[in-house]
Coordinates of C-alpha atoms and ligand atoms in Angstrom, one line a residue:
M277 CA 101.7 98.4 136.9
S278 CA 100.8 95.0 135.8
M279 CA 101.0 93.2 132.5
I280 CA 98.4 90.9 130.9
N281 CA 99.0 88.6 127.9
G282 CA 96.6 88.0 125.2
I283 CA 96.6 87.3 121.4
A284 CA 98.2 89.9 119.2
A285 CA 95.4 90.9 116.9
S286 CA 96.3 94.1 115.1
N287 CA 99.8 95.7 114.8
G288 CA 100.8 98.9 116.5
I289 CA 101.1 100.4 119.9
A290 CA 98.2 102.3 121.6
I291 CA 98.5 104.4 124.8
A292 CA 95.4 105.9 126.3
K293 CA 92.8 105.7 129.0
A294 CA 90.7 102.6 129.4
Y295 CA 87.1 102.8 128.4
H296 CA 84.9 99.9 129.6
L297 CA 82.3 98.9 127.1
A298 CA 80.2 96.8 129.4
V299 CA 76.6 95.7 129.1
P300 CA 74.9 97.3 132.0
D301 CA 72.7 95.5 134.6
L302 CA 69.2 96.6 133.8
S303 CA 67.4 94.6 136.4
F304 CA 64.7 96.4 138.5
D305 CA 61.9 95.7 141.0
K306 CA 58.3 96.3 140.2
T307 CA 56.9 98.7 142.8
T308 CA 53.6 100.5 143.5
V309 CA 54.0 104.3 143.5
A310 CA 52.0 106.9 145.3
N311 CA 52.6 109.6 142.7
A312 CA 52.1 108.5 139.2
E313 CA 52.8 111.9 137.7
E314 CA 56.3 111.9 139.3
E315 CA 57.0 108.6 137.5
I316 CA 55.8 110.1 134.3
S317 CA 58.2 113.0 134.7
R318 CA 61.0 110.5 135.3
L319 CA 60.1 108.7 132.1
D320 CA 60.0 112.0 130.2
A321 CA 63.4 112.9 131.4
A322 CA 64.8 109.5 130.5
L323 CA 63.2 109.8 127.0
E324 CA 64.7 113.3 126.6
I325 CA 68.3 112.2 127.5
S326 CA 68.0 109.2 125.2
K327 CA 66.9 111.4 122.4
K328 CA 69.8 113.7 122.8
E329 CA 72.2 110.8 122.9
L330 CA 70.8 109.2 119.8
E331 CA 71.0 112.4 117.9
K332 CA 74.6 112.7 118.8
I333 CA 75.3 109.1 117.9
R334 CA 73.5 109.5 114.6
E335 CA 75.7 112.5 113.8
N336 CA 78.9 110.7 114.7
A337 CA 77.9 107.7 112.7
R338 CA 77.1 109.9 109.7
V339 CA 80.5 111.6 109.8
S340 CA 82.6 108.5 110.4
L341 CA 80.6 105.8 108.7
G342 CA 78.3 107.4 106.2
D343 CA 74.5 108.0 105.9
E344 CA 73.8 104.3 105.5
H345 CA 75.0 103.4 109.0
A346 CA 73.4 106.5 110.5
E347 CA 69.9 105.4 109.3
I348 CA 69.5 102.8 112.0
F349 CA 69.6 105.6 114.6
S350 CA 66.9 107.6 112.8
A351 CA 64.7 104.5 113.2
H352 CA 65.5 104.5 116.9
L353 CA 64.6 108.2 117.2
L354 CA 61.3 107.5 115.5
V355 CA 60.5 104.8 118.1
L356 CA 61.3 107.3 121.0
A357 CA 58.9 109.8 119.5
D358 CA 56.1 107.4 118.7
P359 CA 52.9 108.2 120.7
E360 CA 51.6 104.7 120.0
L361 CA 54.3 103.3 122.2
I362 CA 54.9 106.1 124.7
N363 CA 51.3 106.8 125.6
P364 CA 50.5 103.2 126.5
V365 CA 53.5 103.3 128.9
K366 CA 52.2 106.4 130.5
D367 CA 48.7 104.9 130.7
N368 CA 50.2 101.9 132.3
I369 CA 51.8 104.0 135.0
R370 CA 48.6 106.0 135.7
N371 CA 46.2 103.1 135.6
N372 CA 48.2 100.7 137.6
N373 CA 50.3 103.0 139.8
I374 CA 53.5 101.2 139.0
N375 CA 57.0 102.5 138.6
A376 CA 58.2 103.8 135.2
E377 CA 60.7 100.9 134.8
A378 CA 58.0 98.2 135.2
A379 CA 55.6 100.1 132.9
L380 CA 58.1 100.6 130.2
D381 CA 59.3 97.0 130.4
E382 CA 55.7 95.5 130.3
T383 CA 54.5 97.7 127.5
A384 CA 57.6 97.4 125.3
T385 CA 57.7 93.7 125.8
M386 CA 54.1 93.5 124.7
F387 CA 54.8 95.4 121.5
I388 CA 58.0 93.5 120.8
D389 CA 56.3 90.1 121.2
M390 CA 53.4 91.3 119.0
F391 CA 55.6 92.6 116.2
R392 CA 57.9 89.5 116.3
S393 CA 55.0 87.2 115.9
M394 CA 53.9 88.9 112.7
D395 CA 54.9 87.3 109.4
N396 CA 56.3 90.5 108.2
E397 CA 60.0 91.4 107.9
Y398 CA 59.3 95.1 108.4
M399 CA 57.4 94.6 111.7
K400 CA 60.1 92.2 112.9
E401 CA 62.7 94.9 112.4
R402 CA 60.5 97.4 114.4
A403 CA 60.6 94.9 117.2
A404 CA 64.4 95.0 117.2
D405 CA 64.4 98.8 117.2
I406 CA 62.0 98.9 120.1
Q407 CA 64.2 96.5 122.1
D408 CA 67.3 98.6 121.5
V409 CA 65.7 101.9 122.4
T410 CA 64.0 100.4 125.5
K411 CA 67.4 99.4 126.9
R412 CA 68.7 102.9 126.5
V413 CA 65.7 104.5 128.2
M414 CA 65.8 101.8 130.9
A415 CA 69.4 102.6 131.7
H416 CA 68.6 106.2 132.2
L417 CA 65.7 105.4 134.4
L418 CA 67.9 103.2 136.5
Q419 CA 70.7 105.8 136.3
V420 CA 73.3 103.2 135.2
S421 CA 75.7 104.2 132.5
F422 CA 75.0 102.9 129.0
P423 CA 78.4 102.9 127.3
D424 CA 78.2 103.5 123.6
P425 CA 81.2 103.3 121.2
A426 CA 79.7 105.9 118.9
L427 CA 79.5 108.5 121.7
I428 CA 83.2 108.5 122.5
D429 CA 84.8 111.9 121.9
E430 CA 88.2 111.7 123.7
E431 CA 91.1 109.4 123.1
V432 CA 90.5 106.0 124.7
I433 CA 91.3 102.3 124.5
I434 CA 88.2 100.2 124.5
I435 CA 88.0 97.3 127.0
A436 CA 85.3 94.8 126.6
E437 CA 84.5 91.2 127.2
D438 CA 84.0 90.9 123.5
L439 CA 83.3 93.2 120.6
T440 CA 80.8 92.2 118.0
P441 CA 81.6 93.1 114.4
S442 CA 78.9 95.8 114.5
D443 CA 80.4 97.3 117.7
T444 CA 83.7 97.4 115.8
A445 CA 82.1 99.0 112.8
Q446 CA 81.0 101.9 115.0
L447 CA 84.5 102.7 116.4
N448 CA 85.8 106.1 115.4
K449 CA 89.5 105.9 114.7
Q450 CA 90.0 109.5 115.7
F451 CA 89.2 108.7 119.3
V452 CA 89.5 104.9 119.7
K453 CA 93.2 104.3 119.7
G454 CA 93.0 100.6 120.4
F455 CA 91.0 97.8 121.9
T456 CA 91.4 94.8 124.1
T457 CA 89.0 92.0 125.0
D458 CA 88.6 89.0 127.3
I459 CA 87.6 86.6 124.6
G460 CA 88.2 86.1 120.9
G461 CA 91.1 84.9 118.7
R462 CA 93.3 86.3 115.9
T463 CA 90.7 85.3 113.3
S464 CA 87.6 86.5 115.1
H465 CA 86.0 89.2 113.0
S466 CA 86.5 92.0 115.4
A467 CA 90.2 91.3 115.2
I468 CA 90.1 91.2 111.4
M469 CA 88.2 94.6 111.4
A470 CA 90.8 96.1 113.7
R471 CA 93.5 95.3 111.2
S472 CA 91.5 97.0 108.4
L473 CA 90.9 100.0 110.6
E474 CA 94.6 99.9 111.5
I475 CA 93.7 100.1 115.2
P476 CA 96.1 98.2 117.5
A477 CA 94.3 95.3 119.3
V478 CA 95.0 92.5 121.8
V479 CA 92.2 89.9 122.1
G480 CA 91.6 86.8 124.3
T481 CA 93.3 88.2 127.4
K482 CA 90.7 86.3 129.6
S483 CA 90.9 89.0 132.3
I484 CA 91.3 92.5 131.0
T485 CA 87.8 93.6 132.0
S486 CA 88.4 92.5 135.6
S487 CA 91.9 93.9 135.8
A488 CA 91.8 97.4 134.4
A489 CA 89.6 100.0 135.9
N490 CA 87.8 102.6 133.9
D491 CA 90.0 105.6 133.1
V492 CA 93.2 104.0 134.1
M493 CA 96.1 104.5 131.7
I494 CA 96.9 101.4 129.6
I495 CA 99.2 100.4 126.8
V496 CA 98.1 97.9 124.1
D497 CA 101.0 96.3 122.2
G498 CA 99.3 94.7 119.2
M499 CA 102.6 93.2 118.0
E500 CA 103.5 91.3 121.2
G501 CA 99.9 90.7 122.4
T502 CA 100.4 92.4 125.7
V503 CA 98.5 95.0 127.7
I504 CA 100.2 97.1 130.4
I505 CA 97.9 98.5 133.0
D506 CA 98.9 101.8 134.8
P507 CA 102.4 101.9 133.3
T508 CA 105.4 103.5 135.0
E509 CA 107.2 106.6 133.5
D510 CA 109.9 104.3 132.2
E511 CA 107.5 101.9 130.5
L512 CA 105.7 104.8 128.9
A513 CA 108.9 106.1 127.5
T514 CA 109.8 102.6 126.2
Y515 CA 106.5 102.1 124.5
K516 CA 106.5 105.6 123.0
A517 CA 109.9 104.8 121.5
K518 CA 108.5 101.5 120.2
Q519 CA 105.5 103.3 118.7
E520 CA 107.9 105.7 116.9
A521 CA 110.0 102.8 115.6
F522 CA 106.9 101.2 114.2
E523 CA 105.9 104.4 112.4
Q524 CA 109.4 104.5 110.9
Q525 CA 109.3 100.9 109.8
K526 CA 106.0 101.7 108.0
Q527 CA 107.8 104.5 106.1
E528 CA 110.5 102.0 105.1
W529 CA 107.9 99.6 103.8
A530 CA 106.1 102.3 101.9
K531 CA 109.0 102.6 99.5
L532 CA 107.7 99.4 97.8
K533 CA 104.2 100.8 97.4
N534 CA 104.2 101.0 93.6
E535 CA 106.5 98.0 93.0
P536 CA 105.4 94.6 91.8
T537 CA 106.2 91.6 94.0
I538 CA 108.9 89.6 92.3
T539 CA 111.1 86.9 93.8
T540 CA 114.9 86.9 93.4
D541 CA 114.5 84.3 90.7
G542 CA 112.0 86.5 88.8
V543 CA 108.6 85.0 89.7
H544 CA 105.7 87.4 90.1
V545 CA 103.1 86.8 92.8
E546 CA 100.0 88.8 93.3
L547 CA 99.5 90.6 96.7
V548 CA 95.9 91.7 97.1
A549 CA 93.8 92.9 100.1
N550 CA 90.9 91.8 102.2
I551 CA 88.3 94.5 102.6
G552 CA 85.0 94.9 104.4
T553 CA 83.6 98.1 103.1
P554 CA 84.0 100.3 100.0
E555 CA 85.9 102.8 102.2
D556 CA 88.6 100.2 102.8
V557 CA 89.7 100.6 99.2
T558 CA 91.7 103.7 100.3
G559 CA 93.7 101.5 102.6
V560 CA 94.3 99.0 99.7
Q561 CA 95.7 101.8 97.5
N562 CA 97.8 103.4 100.2
N563 CA 99.3 100.0 101.0
G564 CA 100.1 99.1 97.4
G565 CA 97.5 96.4 96.9
E566 CA 97.3 94.9 93.4
G567 CA 93.6 94.2 93.8
V568 CA 91.0 92.9 96.2
G569 CA 91.2 89.2 97.0
L570 CA 88.3 89.1 99.4
Y571 CA 85.5 91.7 99.8
R572 CA 83.5 90.5 102.8
T573 CA 80.1 91.8 101.7
E574 CA 78.3 90.8 104.9
F575 CA 79.3 94.1 106.5
L576 CA 76.9 95.8 104.1
Y577 CA 74.1 93.8 105.8
M578 CA 75.3 94.5 109.4
G579 CA 74.8 97.6 111.6
K580 CA 71.4 98.3 110.1
S581 CA 67.8 97.3 110.7
E582 CA 66.9 95.8 107.4
L583 CA 68.4 94.0 104.4
P584 CA 70.3 96.4 102.0
S585 CA 68.4 96.9 98.8
E586 CA 69.6 95.9 95.3
D587 CA 70.4 99.5 94.4
E588 CA 72.2 100.1 97.7
Q589 CA 74.4 97.1 97.1
F590 CA 74.9 97.9 93.5
E591 CA 76.3 101.4 94.5
S592 CA 78.8 99.8 97.0
Y593 CA 80.0 97.2 94.5
K594 CA 80.3 99.7 91.7
A595 CA 82.3 102.1 94.0
V596 CA 84.8 99.3 94.8
L597 CA 85.1 98.2 91.2
E598 CA 85.5 101.7 89.8
N599 CA 88.0 102.7 92.4
M600 CA 90.1 99.6 91.7
G601 CA 90.2 100.3 88.0
D602 CA 91.2 97.3 86.0
K603 CA 92.6 95.5 89.0
P604 CA 90.9 92.3 90.1
V605 CA 88.2 92.5 92.8
V606 CA 87.0 89.2 94.2
V607 CA 83.6 89.7 95.9
R608 CA 82.5 87.0 98.3
T609 CA 78.7 86.5 98.5
L610 CA 77.0 86.9 101.8
D611 CA 78.7 84.9 104.6
I612 CA 76.4 85.5 107.6
G613 CA 76.3 83.2 110.6
G614 CA 79.1 82.0 112.9
D615 CA 80.2 85.1 114.8
K616 CA 78.4 87.4 112.3
E617 CA 74.7 87.8 113.2
L618 CA 71.9 89.7 111.5
S619 CA 69.5 90.4 114.3
Y620 CA 66.7 91.5 111.9
L621 CA 66.7 88.0 110.2
Q622 CA 65.7 86.6 113.5
L623 CA 67.6 83.3 113.0
P624 CA 67.2 80.8 115.7
K625 CA 70.1 80.4 118.2
E626 CA 72.2 77.3 117.4
M627 CA 74.3 75.0 119.5
N628 CA 77.3 75.3 117.1
P629 CA 76.8 78.3 114.9
F630 CA 80.1 77.8 113.0
L631 CA 78.9 74.4 112.0
G632 CA 75.4 75.5 111.4
Y633 CA 73.2 77.5 109.1
R634 CA 75.6 80.0 107.6
A635 CA 76.9 81.5 104.4
I636 CA 76.0 79.6 101.2
R637 CA 73.7 77.2 103.2
L638 CA 71.6 80.1 104.2
C639 CA 71.8 81.8 100.8
L640 CA 70.6 78.7 98.9
E641 CA 67.6 78.4 101.2
R642 CA 66.9 82.1 101.3
D643 CA 67.5 82.6 97.6
D644 CA 65.2 85.7 97.8
I645 CA 68.1 87.4 99.7
F646 CA 70.8 85.7 97.5
R647 CA 69.3 86.8 94.2
V648 CA 69.2 90.4 95.2
Q649 CA 72.9 90.4 95.9
L650 CA 73.7 88.5 92.7
R651 CA 71.7 91.0 90.6
A652 CA 73.5 93.9 92.3
L653 CA 76.9 92.2 91.5
L654 CA 76.0 91.4 87.9
R655 CA 74.9 95.0 87.3
A656 CA 78.1 96.3 88.8
S657 CA 80.3 93.9 86.8
V658 CA 80.7 96.3 83.9
Y659 CA 82.5 98.8 86.1
G660 CA 85.6 96.8 86.6
N661 CA 87.3 93.4 86.9
L662 CA 84.8 91.5 89.0
K663 CA 85.2 87.9 90.2
I664 CA 82.6 86.3 92.3
M665 CA 83.2 83.6 95.0
F666 CA 80.9 81.6 97.1
P667 CA 81.7 80.9 100.8
M668 CA 81.6 77.7 102.8
I669 CA 81.2 75.4 99.8
A670 CA 81.1 71.8 101.1
T671 CA 79.8 69.9 98.1
L672 CA 79.8 70.2 94.3
E673 CA 76.0 70.3 94.3
E674 CA 76.1 73.5 96.4
F675 CA 78.5 75.1 93.9
R676 CA 76.4 74.0 90.9
Q677 CA 73.2 75.3 92.5
A678 CA 74.8 78.7 93.5
K679 CA 76.2 79.1 90.0
A680 CA 72.9 78.1 88.4
I681 CA 71.1 80.9 90.4
L682 CA 73.8 83.3 89.3
L683 CA 73.4 82.4 85.7
E684 CA 69.6 82.6 85.9
E685 CA 69.8 86.1 87.3
K686 CA 72.3 87.0 84.6
D687 CA 69.9 85.8 81.8
K688 CA 67.1 87.8 83.3
L689 CA 69.1 90.9 83.4
V690 CA 70.4 90.5 79.8
A691 CA 66.8 89.8 78.7
D692 CA 65.8 93.1 80.2
G693 CA 68.5 94.8 78.3
V694 CA 70.9 95.4 81.2
S695 CA 74.6 95.1 80.3
V696 CA 76.5 92.5 82.3
S697 CA 80.2 91.5 81.9
D698 CA 80.9 88.3 80.0
S699 CA 84.2 87.6 81.7
I700 CA 83.2 87.2 85.4
E701 CA 85.2 84.4 86.9
I702 CA 83.2 82.3 89.4
G703 CA 85.2 80.6 92.2
I704 CA 84.8 79.2 95.6
M705 CA 86.4 79.6 99.0
V706 CA 88.0 76.4 100.3
E707 CA 87.2 76.5 104.0
I708 CA 85.8 73.1 104.6
P709 CA 88.2 70.1 104.8
S710 CA 86.0 68.0 102.5
T711 CA 86.4 70.6 99.8
A712 CA 90.2 70.8 100.2
V713 CA 90.5 67.0 100.0
A714 CA 88.2 66.8 96.9
A715 CA 89.8 69.9 95.3
K716 CA 90.5 67.8 92.1
Q717 CA 86.8 67.3 91.4
F718 CA 86.0 71.0 92.2
A719 CA 88.9 72.3 90.0
K720 CA 87.1 71.0 86.9
E721 CA 84.1 73.3 87.5
V722 CA 85.3 76.4 89.3
D723 CA 87.4 79.2 87.8
F724 CA 89.5 79.6 90.9
F725 CA 90.0 78.7 94.5
S726 CA 90.6 81.0 97.5
V727 CA 91.7 79.1 100.6
G728 CA 90.0 80.5 103.7
T729 CA 92.4 79.3 106.3
N730 CA 90.6 81.0 109.2
D731 CA 87.8 78.5 108.8
L732 CA 89.8 75.7 107.2
I733 CA 92.1 75.5 110.2
Q734 CA 89.2 75.7 112.8
Y735 CA 87.4 72.8 111.0
T736 CA 90.5 70.7 110.4
M737 CA 91.8 71.0 113.9
A738 CA 88.2 71.0 115.4
A739 CA 89.0 74.2 117.4
D740 CA 86.5 77.1 117.5
R741 CA 88.2 80.2 116.2
M742 CA 86.5 82.3 118.8
N743 CA 87.6 80.3 121.8
E744 CA 90.8 81.5 123.3
R745 CA 91.1 78.3 125.4
V746 CA 91.7 76.3 122.3
S747 CA 93.6 79.0 120.4
Y748 CA 96.8 76.9 120.6
L749 CA 95.2 74.7 118.0
Y750 CA 95.1 77.5 115.4
Q751 CA 98.2 76.1 113.8
P752 CA 98.7 77.4 110.2
Y753 CA 102.1 75.7 109.9
H754 CA 100.8 72.3 110.9
P755 CA 101.8 69.7 108.2
A756 CA 98.1 68.7 108.0
I757 CA 97.1 72.2 106.9
L758 CA 100.1 72.5 104.6
N759 CA 99.2 69.2 102.9
L760 CA 95.6 70.4 102.4
V761 CA 96.8 73.7 100.9
H762 CA 99.2 71.8 98.7
N763 CA 96.4 69.6 97.5
V764 CA 94.3 72.6 96.6
I765 CA 97.0 74.4 94.6
E766 CA 98.1 71.2 92.7
A767 CA 94.4 70.5 91.8
A768 CA 93.9 74.1 90.5
H769 CA 97.1 74.1 88.5
A770 CA 96.4 70.7 87.0
E771 CA 93.2 72.2 85.4
G772 CA 94.9 75.5 84.5
K773 CA 93.1 77.4 87.2
W774 CA 94.6 79.8 89.8
A775 CA 94.7 79.3 93.6
G776 CA 94.7 82.1 96.1
M777 CA 94.4 82.4 99.8
C778 CA 92.4 85.0 101.8
G779 CA 92.6 83.6 105.3
E780 CA 94.9 85.4 107.7
M781 CA 97.6 82.8 107.0
A782 CA 98.4 84.5 103.7
G783 CA 99.9 87.4 105.5
D784 CA 101.9 85.5 108.0
A785 CA 105.6 85.9 107.8
I786 CA 106.4 82.3 108.6
A787 CA 103.7 80.9 106.3
I788 CA 104.6 83.2 103.3
P789 CA 107.8 81.3 102.3
L790 CA 106.0 78.0 102.5
L791 CA 103.0 79.2 100.4
L792 CA 105.3 80.7 97.9
G793 CA 107.1 77.3 97.6
L794 CA 103.8 75.5 97.3
G795 CA 103.0 77.6 94.3
L796 CA 100.2 79.9 95.6
D797 CA 99.3 82.4 92.9
E798 CA 97.5 85.1 94.9
F799 CA 98.0 86.2 98.5
S800 CA 95.1 88.2 100.0
M801 CA 95.6 89.8 103.4
S802 CA 94.9 92.8 105.6
A803 CA 96.0 95.9 103.6
T804 CA 98.6 96.7 106.3
S805 CA 100.3 93.4 105.8
I806 CA 100.9 93.9 102.1
L807 CA 104.1 96.0 102.2
P808 CA 105.8 93.9 104.9
A809 CA 104.9 90.8 102.8
R810 CA 106.3 92.4 99.6
T811 CA 109.5 93.4 101.4
Q812 CA 109.9 89.8 102.5
I813 CA 109.0 88.1 99.2
T814 CA 111.3 90.2 97.1
K815 CA 114.2 88.8 99.1
L816 CA 113.2 85.1 98.6
S817 CA 113.9 82.7 95.8
K818 CA 110.9 80.7 94.6
A819 CA 113.1 77.7 93.8
D820 CA 114.6 77.6 97.3
M821 CA 111.1 77.9 98.8
Q822 CA 109.9 75.0 96.7
E823 CA 112.6 72.9 98.3
L824 CA 111.7 74.2 101.7
S825 CA 108.0 73.6 101.4
Q826 CA 108.5 70.0 100.1
Q827 CA 110.6 69.3 103.2
A828 CA 108.0 71.0 105.4
L829 CA 105.2 68.7 104.0
T830 CA 107.1 65.7 105.4
L831 CA 107.6 67.0 109.0
S832 CA 105.5 66.0 112.0
T833 CA 104.6 69.1 113.9
A834 CA 103.9 72.8 113.4
D835 CA 106.9 73.5 115.6
E836 CA 109.2 71.6 113.4
V837 CA 107.9 73.5 110.4
E838 CA 108.4 76.8 112.1
Q839 CA 112.0 75.9 113.1
L840 CA 112.8 74.9 109.5
V841 CA 111.4 78.1 108.0
R842 CA 113.3 80.2 110.6
Q843 CA 116.5 78.4 109.9
K844 CA 116.3 78.6 106.1
T845 CA 115.1 82.2 105.9
G846 CA 117.0 83.6 108.8
Q847 CA 113.8 85.1 110.5
Ligands
LIG1137 C1 88.4 82.4 106.1 O1 87.6 81.6 106.7 O2 89.6 82.2 106.1 C2 87.9 83.7 105.5 C3 88.7 84.4 104.9 O3 86.6 84.0 105.8 P1 86.1 84.7 107.1 O4 87.3 85.0 108.0 O5 85.3 85.9 106.8 O6 85.3 83.5 107.7
LIG1138 MG1 85.5 81.9 106.4

């Protein structure tokens, strides 16, 4: 056996066979062939296997993720069956006596380039579909395996260099017991999604793909951040016991499911959840969430081949609001960019995507996309307790512009006789240091703040949240961060507004006493963190934590802060 250390990304213990999700090498040589018909038969066979696979994937996606996600595979099947693409490939083989790989590549590339160059979103999407399908057919021609998360039908732990959020969205919990990657950090989006799926995960191991062979037994300890490859009988027994203890602990926590979160000196704080899809609401309810503090709507836009329509979005927002009843639901408008790509928007590659064209920056420029989302939200607002927040706000002008667009769409809807709630709070995420520093000015105009520490920490410490080499700089307890958070809360309260936090820091056991002391009103976290946080907070006194946090603000390092918290709270 051997043990590899990484970053603990999602709690729990998984024990299963390793499944490598590698991008296959699809390189080939162009050759002249003597028998063109033989090449055409090879092509037909590859098309046929690809078709069967795609049908299976579509069915799996329909069952585990719903019709919406399955649609993309229907588009792929249409490409496979399209004579306007397939016949030219065959003609190319016959006319030029070249191998099927070369003919497929040349013909598909020609179509892809042609569709891409058109000034038409629909055709651009078709280019992306052709590209995806061509890769699959090519893999079959070359007889290399083309691993596919949606095809898995036995218990495995996924091993990959990285998982994109859309790979993660395709994972079926029934079979995928855990995952572990070479790169990534605790706040990369695949890690965040693992927590909402409640799949144990260890990321940023640097070397798991080169250390664990396909099919070897592995253990992922998502609490310690370790992966054990080919465990001994003793180790298996130890981890099975740990797995059981974790299940028991969960039952203990569950006792507080329907209780409010009140400190020993009688102060109530709100514990709400971060969600990515309407289906995640079940997890919020099962874990005793008092609302939704962050609905990451970008997942609605991902894993498909085109922008979601206004009606489609309306249905999702309405479902979340209705299911949450009168509990607050904070919906964040589209935050695409950074590690969340939308291939069909064909955005140019950037040197520093986290510092680039993302979130509100993109929405203000592409207000055609933004307005559709806002209209869907406004229409859904009458079905529950909706609050809207804008991501990545750096300047007051951005907030004013976004709010003005929202109000314009509201006026239009009202003029058309559509009912819209009159009590929607409009707030911002505080993710950019300038906004945290200037919170006083923002507080006069926004209804609330929600501190997004995943980004706020990466920008304050200048350390890419996806880069495991600099992950030591993800320091939520650093006095610099605490001072920024303190400033935001004070600014909100001075204007009678509320301040929440929806970055991962809000669910961190060391940070919680500090945030409580700093006066945070709302803690929004992965649903599975809510009950442990409630258990913790109900044992703390707010007055004591105020004293603790004031002292923490004056310390010099994150380490000193952590020691102080441990000493005062006995953790
Ligand atoms: C954050 O930045 O803290 C946040 C909650 O947003 P995201 O993780 O989606 O960037
Ligand atoms: Mg963010």
